[in-house]
XYZ file of C-alpha atoms in Angstrom:
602
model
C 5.604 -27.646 -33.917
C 9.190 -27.011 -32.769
C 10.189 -25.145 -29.839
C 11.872 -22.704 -32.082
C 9.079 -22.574 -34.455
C 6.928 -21.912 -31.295
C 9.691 -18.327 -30.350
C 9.122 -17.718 -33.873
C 5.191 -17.457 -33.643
C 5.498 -15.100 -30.163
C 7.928 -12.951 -32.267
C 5.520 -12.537 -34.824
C 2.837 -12.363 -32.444
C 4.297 -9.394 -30.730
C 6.778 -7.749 -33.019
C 4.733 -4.391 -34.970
C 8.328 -3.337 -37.429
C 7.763 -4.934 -40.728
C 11.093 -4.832 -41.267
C 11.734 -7.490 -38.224
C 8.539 -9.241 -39.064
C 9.279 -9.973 -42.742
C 13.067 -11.594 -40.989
C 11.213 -13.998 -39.199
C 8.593 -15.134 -41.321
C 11.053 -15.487 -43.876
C 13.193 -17.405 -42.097
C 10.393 -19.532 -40.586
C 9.186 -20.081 -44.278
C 12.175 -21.058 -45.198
C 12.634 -23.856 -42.346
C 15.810 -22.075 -41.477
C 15.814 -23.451 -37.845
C 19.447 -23.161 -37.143
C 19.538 -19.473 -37.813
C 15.793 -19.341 -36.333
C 17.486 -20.348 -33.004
C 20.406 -18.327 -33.052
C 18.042 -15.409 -33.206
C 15.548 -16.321 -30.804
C 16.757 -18.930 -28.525
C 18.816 -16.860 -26.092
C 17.406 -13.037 -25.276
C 20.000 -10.520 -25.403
C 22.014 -10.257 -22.531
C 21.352 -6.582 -20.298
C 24.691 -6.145 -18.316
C 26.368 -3.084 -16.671
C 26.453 -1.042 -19.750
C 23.715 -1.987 -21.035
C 22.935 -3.727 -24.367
C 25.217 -3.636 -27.320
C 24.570 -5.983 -30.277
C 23.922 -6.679 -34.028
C 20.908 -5.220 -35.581
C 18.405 -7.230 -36.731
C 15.472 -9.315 -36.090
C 15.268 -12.059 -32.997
C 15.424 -11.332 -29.185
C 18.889 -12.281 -28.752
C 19.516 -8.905 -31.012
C 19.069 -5.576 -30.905
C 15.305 -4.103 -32.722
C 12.136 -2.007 -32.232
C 10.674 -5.327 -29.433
C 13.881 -5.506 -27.211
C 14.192 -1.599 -27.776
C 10.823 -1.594 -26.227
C 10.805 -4.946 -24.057
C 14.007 -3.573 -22.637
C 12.718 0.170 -22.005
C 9.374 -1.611 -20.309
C 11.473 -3.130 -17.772
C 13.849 -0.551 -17.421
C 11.192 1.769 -16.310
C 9.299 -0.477 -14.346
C 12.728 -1.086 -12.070
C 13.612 2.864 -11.680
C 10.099 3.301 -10.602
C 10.837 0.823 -7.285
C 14.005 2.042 -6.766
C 14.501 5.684 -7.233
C 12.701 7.890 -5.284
C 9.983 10.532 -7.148
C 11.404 8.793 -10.248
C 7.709 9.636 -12.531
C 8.337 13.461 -11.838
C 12.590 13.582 -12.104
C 12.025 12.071 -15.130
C 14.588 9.780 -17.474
C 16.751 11.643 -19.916
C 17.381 10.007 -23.497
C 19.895 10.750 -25.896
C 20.740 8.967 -28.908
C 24.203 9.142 -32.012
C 24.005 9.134 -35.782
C 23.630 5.272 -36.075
C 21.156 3.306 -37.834
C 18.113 3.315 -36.133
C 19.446 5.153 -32.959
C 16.673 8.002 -33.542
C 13.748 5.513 -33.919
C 15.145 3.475 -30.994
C 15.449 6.403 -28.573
C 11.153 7.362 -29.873
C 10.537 3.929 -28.728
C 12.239 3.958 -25.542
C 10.291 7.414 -24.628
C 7.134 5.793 -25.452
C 7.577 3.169 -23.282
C 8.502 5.441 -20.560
C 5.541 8.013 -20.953
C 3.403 5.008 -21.450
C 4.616 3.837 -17.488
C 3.549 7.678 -16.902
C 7.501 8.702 -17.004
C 8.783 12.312 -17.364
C 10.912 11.893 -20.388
C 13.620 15.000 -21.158
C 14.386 14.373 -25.179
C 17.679 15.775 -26.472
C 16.131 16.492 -29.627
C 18.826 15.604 -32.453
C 22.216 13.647 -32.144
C 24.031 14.202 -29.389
C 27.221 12.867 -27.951
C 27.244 10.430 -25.082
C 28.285 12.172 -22.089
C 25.765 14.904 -22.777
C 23.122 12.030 -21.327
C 25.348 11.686 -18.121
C 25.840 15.532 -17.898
C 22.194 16.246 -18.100
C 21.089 13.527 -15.596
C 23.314 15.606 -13.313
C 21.825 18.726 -14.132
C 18.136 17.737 -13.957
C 18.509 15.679 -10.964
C 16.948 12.807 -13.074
C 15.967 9.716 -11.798
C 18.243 7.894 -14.913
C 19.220 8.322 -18.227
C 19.823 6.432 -21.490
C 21.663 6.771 -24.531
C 21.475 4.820 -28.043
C 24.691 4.270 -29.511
C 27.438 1.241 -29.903
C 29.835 3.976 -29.198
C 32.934 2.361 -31.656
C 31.625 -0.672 -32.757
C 30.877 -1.576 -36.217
C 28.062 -0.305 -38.663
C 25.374 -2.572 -38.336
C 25.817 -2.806 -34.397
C 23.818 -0.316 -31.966
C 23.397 -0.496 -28.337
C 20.905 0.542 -25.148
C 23.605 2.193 -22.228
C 21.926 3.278 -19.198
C 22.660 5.516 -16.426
C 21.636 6.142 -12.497
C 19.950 8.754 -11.040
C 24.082 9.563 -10.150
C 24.866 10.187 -13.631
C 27.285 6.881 -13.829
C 27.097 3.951 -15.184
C 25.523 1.388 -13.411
C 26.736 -1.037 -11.619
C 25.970 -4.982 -10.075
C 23.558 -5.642 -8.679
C 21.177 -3.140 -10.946
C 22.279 -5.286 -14.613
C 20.587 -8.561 -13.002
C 17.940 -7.181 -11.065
C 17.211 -5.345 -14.367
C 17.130 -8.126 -16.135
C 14.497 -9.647 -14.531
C 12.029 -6.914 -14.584
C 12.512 -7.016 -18.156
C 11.539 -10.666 -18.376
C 8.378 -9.326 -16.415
C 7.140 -6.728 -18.735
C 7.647 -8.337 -22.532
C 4.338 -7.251 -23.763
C 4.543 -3.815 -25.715
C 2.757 -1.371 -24.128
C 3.208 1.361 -27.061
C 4.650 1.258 -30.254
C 4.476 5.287 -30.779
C 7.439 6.133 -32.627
C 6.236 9.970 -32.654
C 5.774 10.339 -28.566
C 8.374 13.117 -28.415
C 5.500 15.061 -30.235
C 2.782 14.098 -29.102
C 2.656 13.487 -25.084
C 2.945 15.920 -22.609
C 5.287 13.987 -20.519
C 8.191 14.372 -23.148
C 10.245 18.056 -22.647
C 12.861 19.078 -25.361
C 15.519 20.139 -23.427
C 18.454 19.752 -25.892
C 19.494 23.846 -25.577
C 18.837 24.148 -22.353
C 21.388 21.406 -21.647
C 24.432 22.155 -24.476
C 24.298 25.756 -22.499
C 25.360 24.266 -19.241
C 27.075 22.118 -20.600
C 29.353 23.809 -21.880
C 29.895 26.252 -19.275
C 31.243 23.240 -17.129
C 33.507 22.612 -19.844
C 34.330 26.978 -19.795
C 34.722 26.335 -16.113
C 36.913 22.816 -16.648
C 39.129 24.306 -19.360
C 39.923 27.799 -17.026
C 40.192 26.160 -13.663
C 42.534 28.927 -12.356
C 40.928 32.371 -10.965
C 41.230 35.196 -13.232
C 43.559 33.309 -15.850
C 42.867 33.057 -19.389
C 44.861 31.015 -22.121
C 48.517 32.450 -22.270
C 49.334 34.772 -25.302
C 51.349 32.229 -27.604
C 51.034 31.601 -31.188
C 47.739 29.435 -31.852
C 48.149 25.683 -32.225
C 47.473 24.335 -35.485
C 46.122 20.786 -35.639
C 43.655 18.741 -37.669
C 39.924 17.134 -36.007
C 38.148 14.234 -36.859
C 35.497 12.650 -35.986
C 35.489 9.743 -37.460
C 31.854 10.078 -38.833
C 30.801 10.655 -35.355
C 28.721 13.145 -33.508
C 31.460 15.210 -32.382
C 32.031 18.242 -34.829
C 29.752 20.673 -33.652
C 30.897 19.745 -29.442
C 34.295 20.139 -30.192
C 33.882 22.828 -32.781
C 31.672 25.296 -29.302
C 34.424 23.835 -27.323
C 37.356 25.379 -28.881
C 36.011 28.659 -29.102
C 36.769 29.793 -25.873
C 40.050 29.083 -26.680
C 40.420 31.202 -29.497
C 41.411 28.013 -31.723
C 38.331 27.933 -33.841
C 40.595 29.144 -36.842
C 43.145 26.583 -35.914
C 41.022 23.734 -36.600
C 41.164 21.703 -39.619
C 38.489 19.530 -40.104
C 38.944 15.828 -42.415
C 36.303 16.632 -44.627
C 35.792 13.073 -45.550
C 35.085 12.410 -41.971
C 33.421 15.194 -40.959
C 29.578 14.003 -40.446
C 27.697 11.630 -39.060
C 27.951 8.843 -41.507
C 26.578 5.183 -39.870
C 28.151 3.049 -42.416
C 31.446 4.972 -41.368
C 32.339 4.339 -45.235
C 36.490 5.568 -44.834
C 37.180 3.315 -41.830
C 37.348 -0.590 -41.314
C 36.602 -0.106 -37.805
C 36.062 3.537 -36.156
C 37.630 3.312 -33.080
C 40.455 5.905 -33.386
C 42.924 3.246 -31.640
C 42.402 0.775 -34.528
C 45.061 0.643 -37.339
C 44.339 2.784 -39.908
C 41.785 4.831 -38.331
C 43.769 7.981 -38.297
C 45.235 7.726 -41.633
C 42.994 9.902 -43.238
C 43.466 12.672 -40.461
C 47.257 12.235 -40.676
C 47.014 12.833 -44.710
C 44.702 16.010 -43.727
C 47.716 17.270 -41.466
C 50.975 16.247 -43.555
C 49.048 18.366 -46.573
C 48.741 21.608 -44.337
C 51.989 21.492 -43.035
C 49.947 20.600 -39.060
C 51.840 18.581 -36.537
C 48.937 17.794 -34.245
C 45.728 15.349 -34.995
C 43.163 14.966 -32.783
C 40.370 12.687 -32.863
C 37.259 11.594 -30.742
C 35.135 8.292 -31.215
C 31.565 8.438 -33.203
C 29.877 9.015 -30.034
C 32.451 11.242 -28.835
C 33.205 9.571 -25.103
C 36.599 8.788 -26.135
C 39.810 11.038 -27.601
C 42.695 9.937 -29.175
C 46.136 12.375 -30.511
C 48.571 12.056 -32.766
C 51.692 14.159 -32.820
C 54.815 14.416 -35.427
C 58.115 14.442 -34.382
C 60.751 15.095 -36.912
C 58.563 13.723 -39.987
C 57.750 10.661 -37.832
C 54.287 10.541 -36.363
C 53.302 9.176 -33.162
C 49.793 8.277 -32.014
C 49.953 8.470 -28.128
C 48.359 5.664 -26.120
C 45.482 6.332 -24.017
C 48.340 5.664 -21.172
C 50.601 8.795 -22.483
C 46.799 10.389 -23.074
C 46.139 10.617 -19.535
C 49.605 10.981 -18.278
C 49.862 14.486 -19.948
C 46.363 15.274 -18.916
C 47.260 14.001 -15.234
C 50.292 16.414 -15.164
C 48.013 19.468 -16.573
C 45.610 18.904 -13.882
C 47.994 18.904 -11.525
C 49.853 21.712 -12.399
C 46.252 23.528 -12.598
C 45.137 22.485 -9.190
C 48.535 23.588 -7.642
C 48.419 27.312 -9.246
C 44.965 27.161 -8.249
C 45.460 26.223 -4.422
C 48.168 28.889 -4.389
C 46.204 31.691 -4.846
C 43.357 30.779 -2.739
C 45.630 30.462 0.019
C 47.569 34.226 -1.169
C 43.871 34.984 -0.959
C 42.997 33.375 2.165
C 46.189 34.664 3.779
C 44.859 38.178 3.118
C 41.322 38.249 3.711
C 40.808 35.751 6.782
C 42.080 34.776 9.874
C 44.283 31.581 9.181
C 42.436 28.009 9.873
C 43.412 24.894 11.403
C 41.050 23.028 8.286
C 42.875 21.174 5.842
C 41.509 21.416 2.038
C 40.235 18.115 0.465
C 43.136 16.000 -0.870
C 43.556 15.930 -4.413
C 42.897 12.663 -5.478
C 42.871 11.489 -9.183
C 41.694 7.503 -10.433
C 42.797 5.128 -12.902
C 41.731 1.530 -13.914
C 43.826 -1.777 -13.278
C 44.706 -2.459 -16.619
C 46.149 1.345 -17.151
C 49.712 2.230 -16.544
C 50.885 2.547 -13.338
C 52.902 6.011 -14.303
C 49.941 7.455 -12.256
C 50.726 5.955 -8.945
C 54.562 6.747 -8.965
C 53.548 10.669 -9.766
C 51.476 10.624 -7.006
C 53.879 8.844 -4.519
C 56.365 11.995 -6.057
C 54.174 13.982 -5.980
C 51.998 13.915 -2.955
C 48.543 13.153 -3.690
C 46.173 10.540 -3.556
C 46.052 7.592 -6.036
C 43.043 5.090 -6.117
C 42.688 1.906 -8.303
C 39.829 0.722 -9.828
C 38.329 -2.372 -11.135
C 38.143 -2.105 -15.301
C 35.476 0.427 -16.975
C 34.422 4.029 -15.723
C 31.540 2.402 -14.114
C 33.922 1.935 -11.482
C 35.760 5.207 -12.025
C 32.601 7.327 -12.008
C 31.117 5.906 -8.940
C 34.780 6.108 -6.981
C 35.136 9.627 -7.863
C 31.916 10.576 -6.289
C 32.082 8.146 -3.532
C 35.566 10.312 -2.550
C 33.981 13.655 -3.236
C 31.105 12.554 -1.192
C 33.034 11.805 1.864
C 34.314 15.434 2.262
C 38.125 14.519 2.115
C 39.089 14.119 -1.193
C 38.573 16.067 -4.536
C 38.546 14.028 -7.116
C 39.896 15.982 -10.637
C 40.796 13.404 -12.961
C 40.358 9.887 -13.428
C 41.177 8.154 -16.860
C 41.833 4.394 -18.708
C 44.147 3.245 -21.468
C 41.386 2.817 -23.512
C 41.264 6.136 -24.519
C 39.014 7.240 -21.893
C 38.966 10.189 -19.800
C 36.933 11.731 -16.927
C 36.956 15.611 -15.480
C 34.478 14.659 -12.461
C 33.485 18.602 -12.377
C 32.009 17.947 -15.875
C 30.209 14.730 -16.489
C 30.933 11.423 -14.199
C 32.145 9.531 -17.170
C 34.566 9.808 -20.559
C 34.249 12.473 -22.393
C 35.827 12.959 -25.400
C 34.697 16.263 -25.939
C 36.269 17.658 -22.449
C 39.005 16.055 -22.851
C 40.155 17.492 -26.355
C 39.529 20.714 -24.943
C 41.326 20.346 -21.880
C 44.479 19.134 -24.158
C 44.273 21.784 -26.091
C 44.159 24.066 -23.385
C 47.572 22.125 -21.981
C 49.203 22.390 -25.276
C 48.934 26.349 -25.213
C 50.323 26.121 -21.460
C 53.266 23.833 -21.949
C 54.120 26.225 -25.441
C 54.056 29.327 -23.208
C 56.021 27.886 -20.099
C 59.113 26.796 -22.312
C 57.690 26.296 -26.188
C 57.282 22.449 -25.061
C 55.175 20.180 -27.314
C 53.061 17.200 -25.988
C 56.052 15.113 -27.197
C 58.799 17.116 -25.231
C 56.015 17.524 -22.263
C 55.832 13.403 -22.264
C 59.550 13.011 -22.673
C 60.247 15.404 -19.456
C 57.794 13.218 -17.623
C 59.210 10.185 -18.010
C 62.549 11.658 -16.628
C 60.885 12.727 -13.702
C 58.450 9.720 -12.322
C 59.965 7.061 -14.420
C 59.951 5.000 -17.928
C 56.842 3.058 -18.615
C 56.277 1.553 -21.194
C 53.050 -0.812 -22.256
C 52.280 -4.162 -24.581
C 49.205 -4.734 -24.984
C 47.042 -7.167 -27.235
C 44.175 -9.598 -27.413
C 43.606 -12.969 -28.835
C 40.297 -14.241 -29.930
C 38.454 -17.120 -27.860
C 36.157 -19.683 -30.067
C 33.694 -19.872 -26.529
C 33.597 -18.680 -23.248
C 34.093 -22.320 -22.582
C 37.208 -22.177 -24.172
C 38.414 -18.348 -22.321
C 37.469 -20.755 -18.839
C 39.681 -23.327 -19.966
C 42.377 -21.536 -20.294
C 42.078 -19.076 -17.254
C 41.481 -22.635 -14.921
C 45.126 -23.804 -16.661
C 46.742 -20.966 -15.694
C 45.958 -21.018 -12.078
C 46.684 -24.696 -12.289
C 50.188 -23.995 -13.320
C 52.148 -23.981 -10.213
C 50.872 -27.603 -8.679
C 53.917 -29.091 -9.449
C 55.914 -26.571 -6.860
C 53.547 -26.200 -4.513
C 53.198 -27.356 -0.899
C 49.676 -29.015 0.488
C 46.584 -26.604 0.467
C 48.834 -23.839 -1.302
C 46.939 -22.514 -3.962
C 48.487 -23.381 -7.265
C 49.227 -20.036 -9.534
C 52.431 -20.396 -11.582
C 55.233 -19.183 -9.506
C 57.619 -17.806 -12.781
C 56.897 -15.882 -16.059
C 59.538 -17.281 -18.671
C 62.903 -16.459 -16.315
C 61.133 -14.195 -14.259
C 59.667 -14.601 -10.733
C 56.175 -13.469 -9.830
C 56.089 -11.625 -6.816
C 52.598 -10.866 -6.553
C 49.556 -12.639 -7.456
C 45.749 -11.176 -7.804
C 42.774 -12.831 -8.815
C 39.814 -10.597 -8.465
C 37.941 -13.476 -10.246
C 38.041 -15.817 -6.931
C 38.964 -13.223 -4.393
C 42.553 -13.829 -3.732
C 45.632 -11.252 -3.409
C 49.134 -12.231 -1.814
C 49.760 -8.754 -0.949
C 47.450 -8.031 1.512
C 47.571 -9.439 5.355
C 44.066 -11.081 4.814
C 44.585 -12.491 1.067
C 41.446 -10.606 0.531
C 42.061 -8.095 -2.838
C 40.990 -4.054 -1.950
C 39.470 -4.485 -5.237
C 35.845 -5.869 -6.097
C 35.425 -9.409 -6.734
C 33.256 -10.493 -9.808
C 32.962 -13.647 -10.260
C 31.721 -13.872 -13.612
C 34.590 -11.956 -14.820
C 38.062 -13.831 -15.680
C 40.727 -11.394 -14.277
C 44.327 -12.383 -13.451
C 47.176 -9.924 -12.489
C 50.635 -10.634 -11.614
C 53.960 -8.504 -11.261
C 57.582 -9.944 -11.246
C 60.158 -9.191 -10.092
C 61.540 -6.897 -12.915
C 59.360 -4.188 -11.922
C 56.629 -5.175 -15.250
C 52.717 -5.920 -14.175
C 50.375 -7.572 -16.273
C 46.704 -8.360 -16.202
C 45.163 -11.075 -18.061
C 40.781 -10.516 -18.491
C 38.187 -12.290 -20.374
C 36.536 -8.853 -21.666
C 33.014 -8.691 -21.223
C 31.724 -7.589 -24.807
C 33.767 -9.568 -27.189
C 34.730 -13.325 -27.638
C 38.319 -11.850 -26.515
C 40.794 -12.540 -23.762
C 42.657 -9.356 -23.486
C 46.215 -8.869 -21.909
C 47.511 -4.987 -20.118
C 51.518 -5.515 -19.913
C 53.233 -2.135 -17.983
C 57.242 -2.476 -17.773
C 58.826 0.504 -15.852
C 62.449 0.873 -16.259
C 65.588 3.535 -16.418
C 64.889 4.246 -19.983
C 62.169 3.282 -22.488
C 63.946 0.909 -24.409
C 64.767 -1.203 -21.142
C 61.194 -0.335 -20.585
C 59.698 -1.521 -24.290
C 62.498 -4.588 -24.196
C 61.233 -5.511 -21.036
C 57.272 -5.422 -22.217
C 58.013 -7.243 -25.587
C 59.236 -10.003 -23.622
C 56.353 -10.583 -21.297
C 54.112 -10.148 -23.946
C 56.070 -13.523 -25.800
C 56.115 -15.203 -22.509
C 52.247 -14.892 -22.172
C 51.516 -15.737 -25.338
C 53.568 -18.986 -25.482
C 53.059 -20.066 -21.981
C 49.581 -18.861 -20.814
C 47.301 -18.517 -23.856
C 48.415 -22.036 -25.904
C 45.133 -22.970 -27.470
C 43.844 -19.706 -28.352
């Protein structure tokens, strides 16, 4: 018997789904070894957010076993690490995908059955409501099923700390192997959440607070309601998603629920997401059916959130031309709001303080707001102009989330904003991750603002922006690898480059981009940065994740990263000039320079 045929025999040994079980044995019946080992050879891999991958059968997938196997281990971990962790409990959450409601059963079996408090959110929820409710309950962790954006027959396992973010290295490896020490089911009760005392429904209990952080987020300043302006019109989707109903509670407190036009198509969780190649609202196409909605109801304004609702994405039309912002101009408009919140907010504590208490030496915290390497640097020269603290971070909201509350933590910095180009945004007073949810309400709640300051749309709001910090513009694309092999290959070629020019023990990075100089190299791959005194980067080193970033001397800085999830090598171009076609002229060539010079083979 084969070693493959022998993984095939433990599947079936173990595995209780039919479904799964009828996979195997077909495909062991059918001698199909090749697909046999693709399926079982190599278990799915558990990294910092978790697992995402294709449903079906074999251990290198997502099902029912690694649902379980997965969950077993999880829980086993959390109960060495996190203090009281049986009684805090683990929250679990899960979306509208296939299987994401018999996944999340399984995962609170296996919990109960390590004597776990679970806390069920009872029906589909969206993805930060996990995070938010971790918070909340001072649980020990969380998880949520969903693939967030990917496609149909993908789902995914993403798991929180006891700090309501994302984990982070060293927990995905150590993980890991306490998974590889408890494979043997312990339960396969898909009907725990009725059955065992240790499971609480606590869905309510949780939208309630939930969104009163959002009331709170959304009317930061004392005593200050919306201004009295004409209500914005503009169309929601969804995309098939979860996020209806959130966004739908959300706007009410804005007195925009009558302003809201919903694509009907698109309105309801649908997990073969049948009007959209791919629903990620950045794809091509993904908004067309929202922008249809709008041009037949005369509405200038689309929004639109992922279908688990973490991320948000806008569309606005300007003189019968429509323009979907970039998760870039996202944040920069939501970066400005805050701002201009937090100001009118200081002032009046201090008109307050000024007439109620004897004045103090004590500085307030220092506003501080957080954006990822690979997102536009627009952030950094507003707070250089405009006096508050900027901190980088590596890629994801892992990162973010943690940063934010290490700064809070410290007692010198409030952290009110943090966001990514991917369409991700975080309001650390609401959930320590994206949320899509908050952050369509907080954009709607800048819209009315900028409309009663001057009549200004997000458009004209952007447009003033860029006069005042600067024209940045962005180029960004990926190009599929055939093997990680391959993506190292071509990342080892690039730092080879410069040999040629370079004197004895030099390292070797290419010293030009087409006819432009690089000023600046950082590789947080190795650990090297020639900007700092020690060489050493500020950021995180990770060595199992190809990162390159270099800025020339034209004022443009691009990254260069193997991403994580996908057989992609992605590249973040950001050109700053005196207007944005200098800006966009400068990015376009970059992006041609990098693709013929660096990425030849791919």
């Amino acid at each position: 018997m084969t070693s493959v045929e022998n993984l095939a025999k433990e599947w079936l040994r173990i595995d209780q789904d039919p479904s799964t079980r009828e996979e195997i044995s077909g495909l062991l019946s059918e001698g199909n070894h090749s697909e046999l080992e693709v399926r079982l050879k190599h278990r799915i891999t558990f990294g910092t957010a978790g697992l995402r991958a294709r449903m079906e059968a074999g251990f290198s997938r997502i099902n029912a076993l690694t649902v379980i196997q997965t969950s077993q281990g999880f829980a086993s971990y959390v109960l060495k690490q996190v203090t009281n962790a049986k009684r805090r409990g683990i929250v679990i959450g899960f979306d509208g995908r296939h299987n994401s409601e018999k996944f999340a059963k399984l995962a609170a079996a296996a919990f109960a059955a390590k004597g776990i408090k679970v806390w069920w959110l009872e029906i589909l929820v969206h993805t930060p409501l996990v995070p938010f409710a971790i918070s909340e309950l001072r649980a020990a962790a969380g998880v949520m099923i969903t693939a967030s954006h990917n496609p149909p027959q993908d789902n995914g396992y993403k798991v929180y700390w006891e700090n309501g973010c994302q984990i982070v290295s060293p927990h995905d490896s150590r993980i890991t192997k306490a998974i590889l020490a408890n494979l043997e089911p312990l339960s396969w009760n898909d009907a725990v959440e009725e059955q065992s005392l240790l499971v609480e429904a606590v869905l309510s209990q949780m939208q309630e607070a939930y969104f009163r952080a959002i009331h709170r987020a959304v009317f930061v300043e004392r005593n200050q309601m919306q201004p009295q302006t004409e209500p914005i019109r503009f169309v929601y989707t969804p995309l098939h998603g979860v996020g209806l109903p959130y966004l739908t509670r959300a706007v009410q407190d804005l007195n925009l629920s009558d302003s809201m036009t919903v694509v009907s198509q698109q309105a309801h969780p649908d997990p073969d997401f049948p009007t959209v190649k791919f629903p990620n609202p950045e794809e091509k196409g993904a908004l067309d059916l929202a922008i249809q909605t709008a041009d037949a109801n005369n509405i200038d304004l689309v929004l639109a959130n992922d279908p688990d609702a973490d991320r948000f994405s806008a569309a606005i039309k300007v003189s019968s031309i429509w323009h979907q912002l970039t998760g870039n101009q996202i944040g920069i408009l939501l970066a400005s709001h805050m701002l201009e919140t937090y100001t009118h907010q200081q002032h009046q504590e201090d008109r307050l303080s000024a007439n109620t208490r004897p004045s103090s030496s004590t500085q307030p915290p220092k506003l501080v707001m957080l954006a990822s390497a690979v997102s536009s640097r627009m952030l950094s020269a507003m707070a250089h102009a405009e006096n508050f603290h900027f901190v980088e971070t590596l890629t994801g909201f892992k990162w973010l989330g943690n940063a934010a509350q290490y700064l809070a933590r410290s007692g010198n910095y409030d952290p009110i904003f943090a966001f990514e180009e991917a369409i991700g945004y975080m309001f650390p007073t609401v959930v320590a991750d994206k949320d899509g949810i908050a952050a369509a309400a907080i954009f709607l709640r800048a819209c009315l603002r900028w409309r009663a300051d001057g009549g200004h749309s997000p458009w004209e709001k952007l447009q003033a922006l860029y006069q005042k910090y600067g024209f940045f513009a962005e180029e960004n694309f990926y190009v599929v690898s055939p093997s990680v092999e391959v993506t190292d290959a071509v990342f080892a070629r690039i730092r080879s480059m410069g040999k040629e020019e370079a004197e004895v023990g030099e390292l070797v990075y290419p010293k030009r981009l087409g006819e432009n100089r690089i000023v600046r190299w950082r590789d947080l791959t190795i650990g090297y940065d020639s900007a700092t005194a020690d060489r050493v980067p500020e950021l995180p080193v990770q060595k199992d994740v190809q990162m390159l970033t270099a800025e020339l001397e034209n004022d443009v800085r691009f990254t260069v990263r193997a991403s994580g999830t996908e057989p992609k090598v992605k590249v973040y171009i950001d050109a700053k000039a005196e207007d944005m076609d200098g800006a966009e002229r400068k990015a376009r060539v970059v992006s041609g320079a990098v693709r013929q010079e660096w990425l030849k083979g791919l």
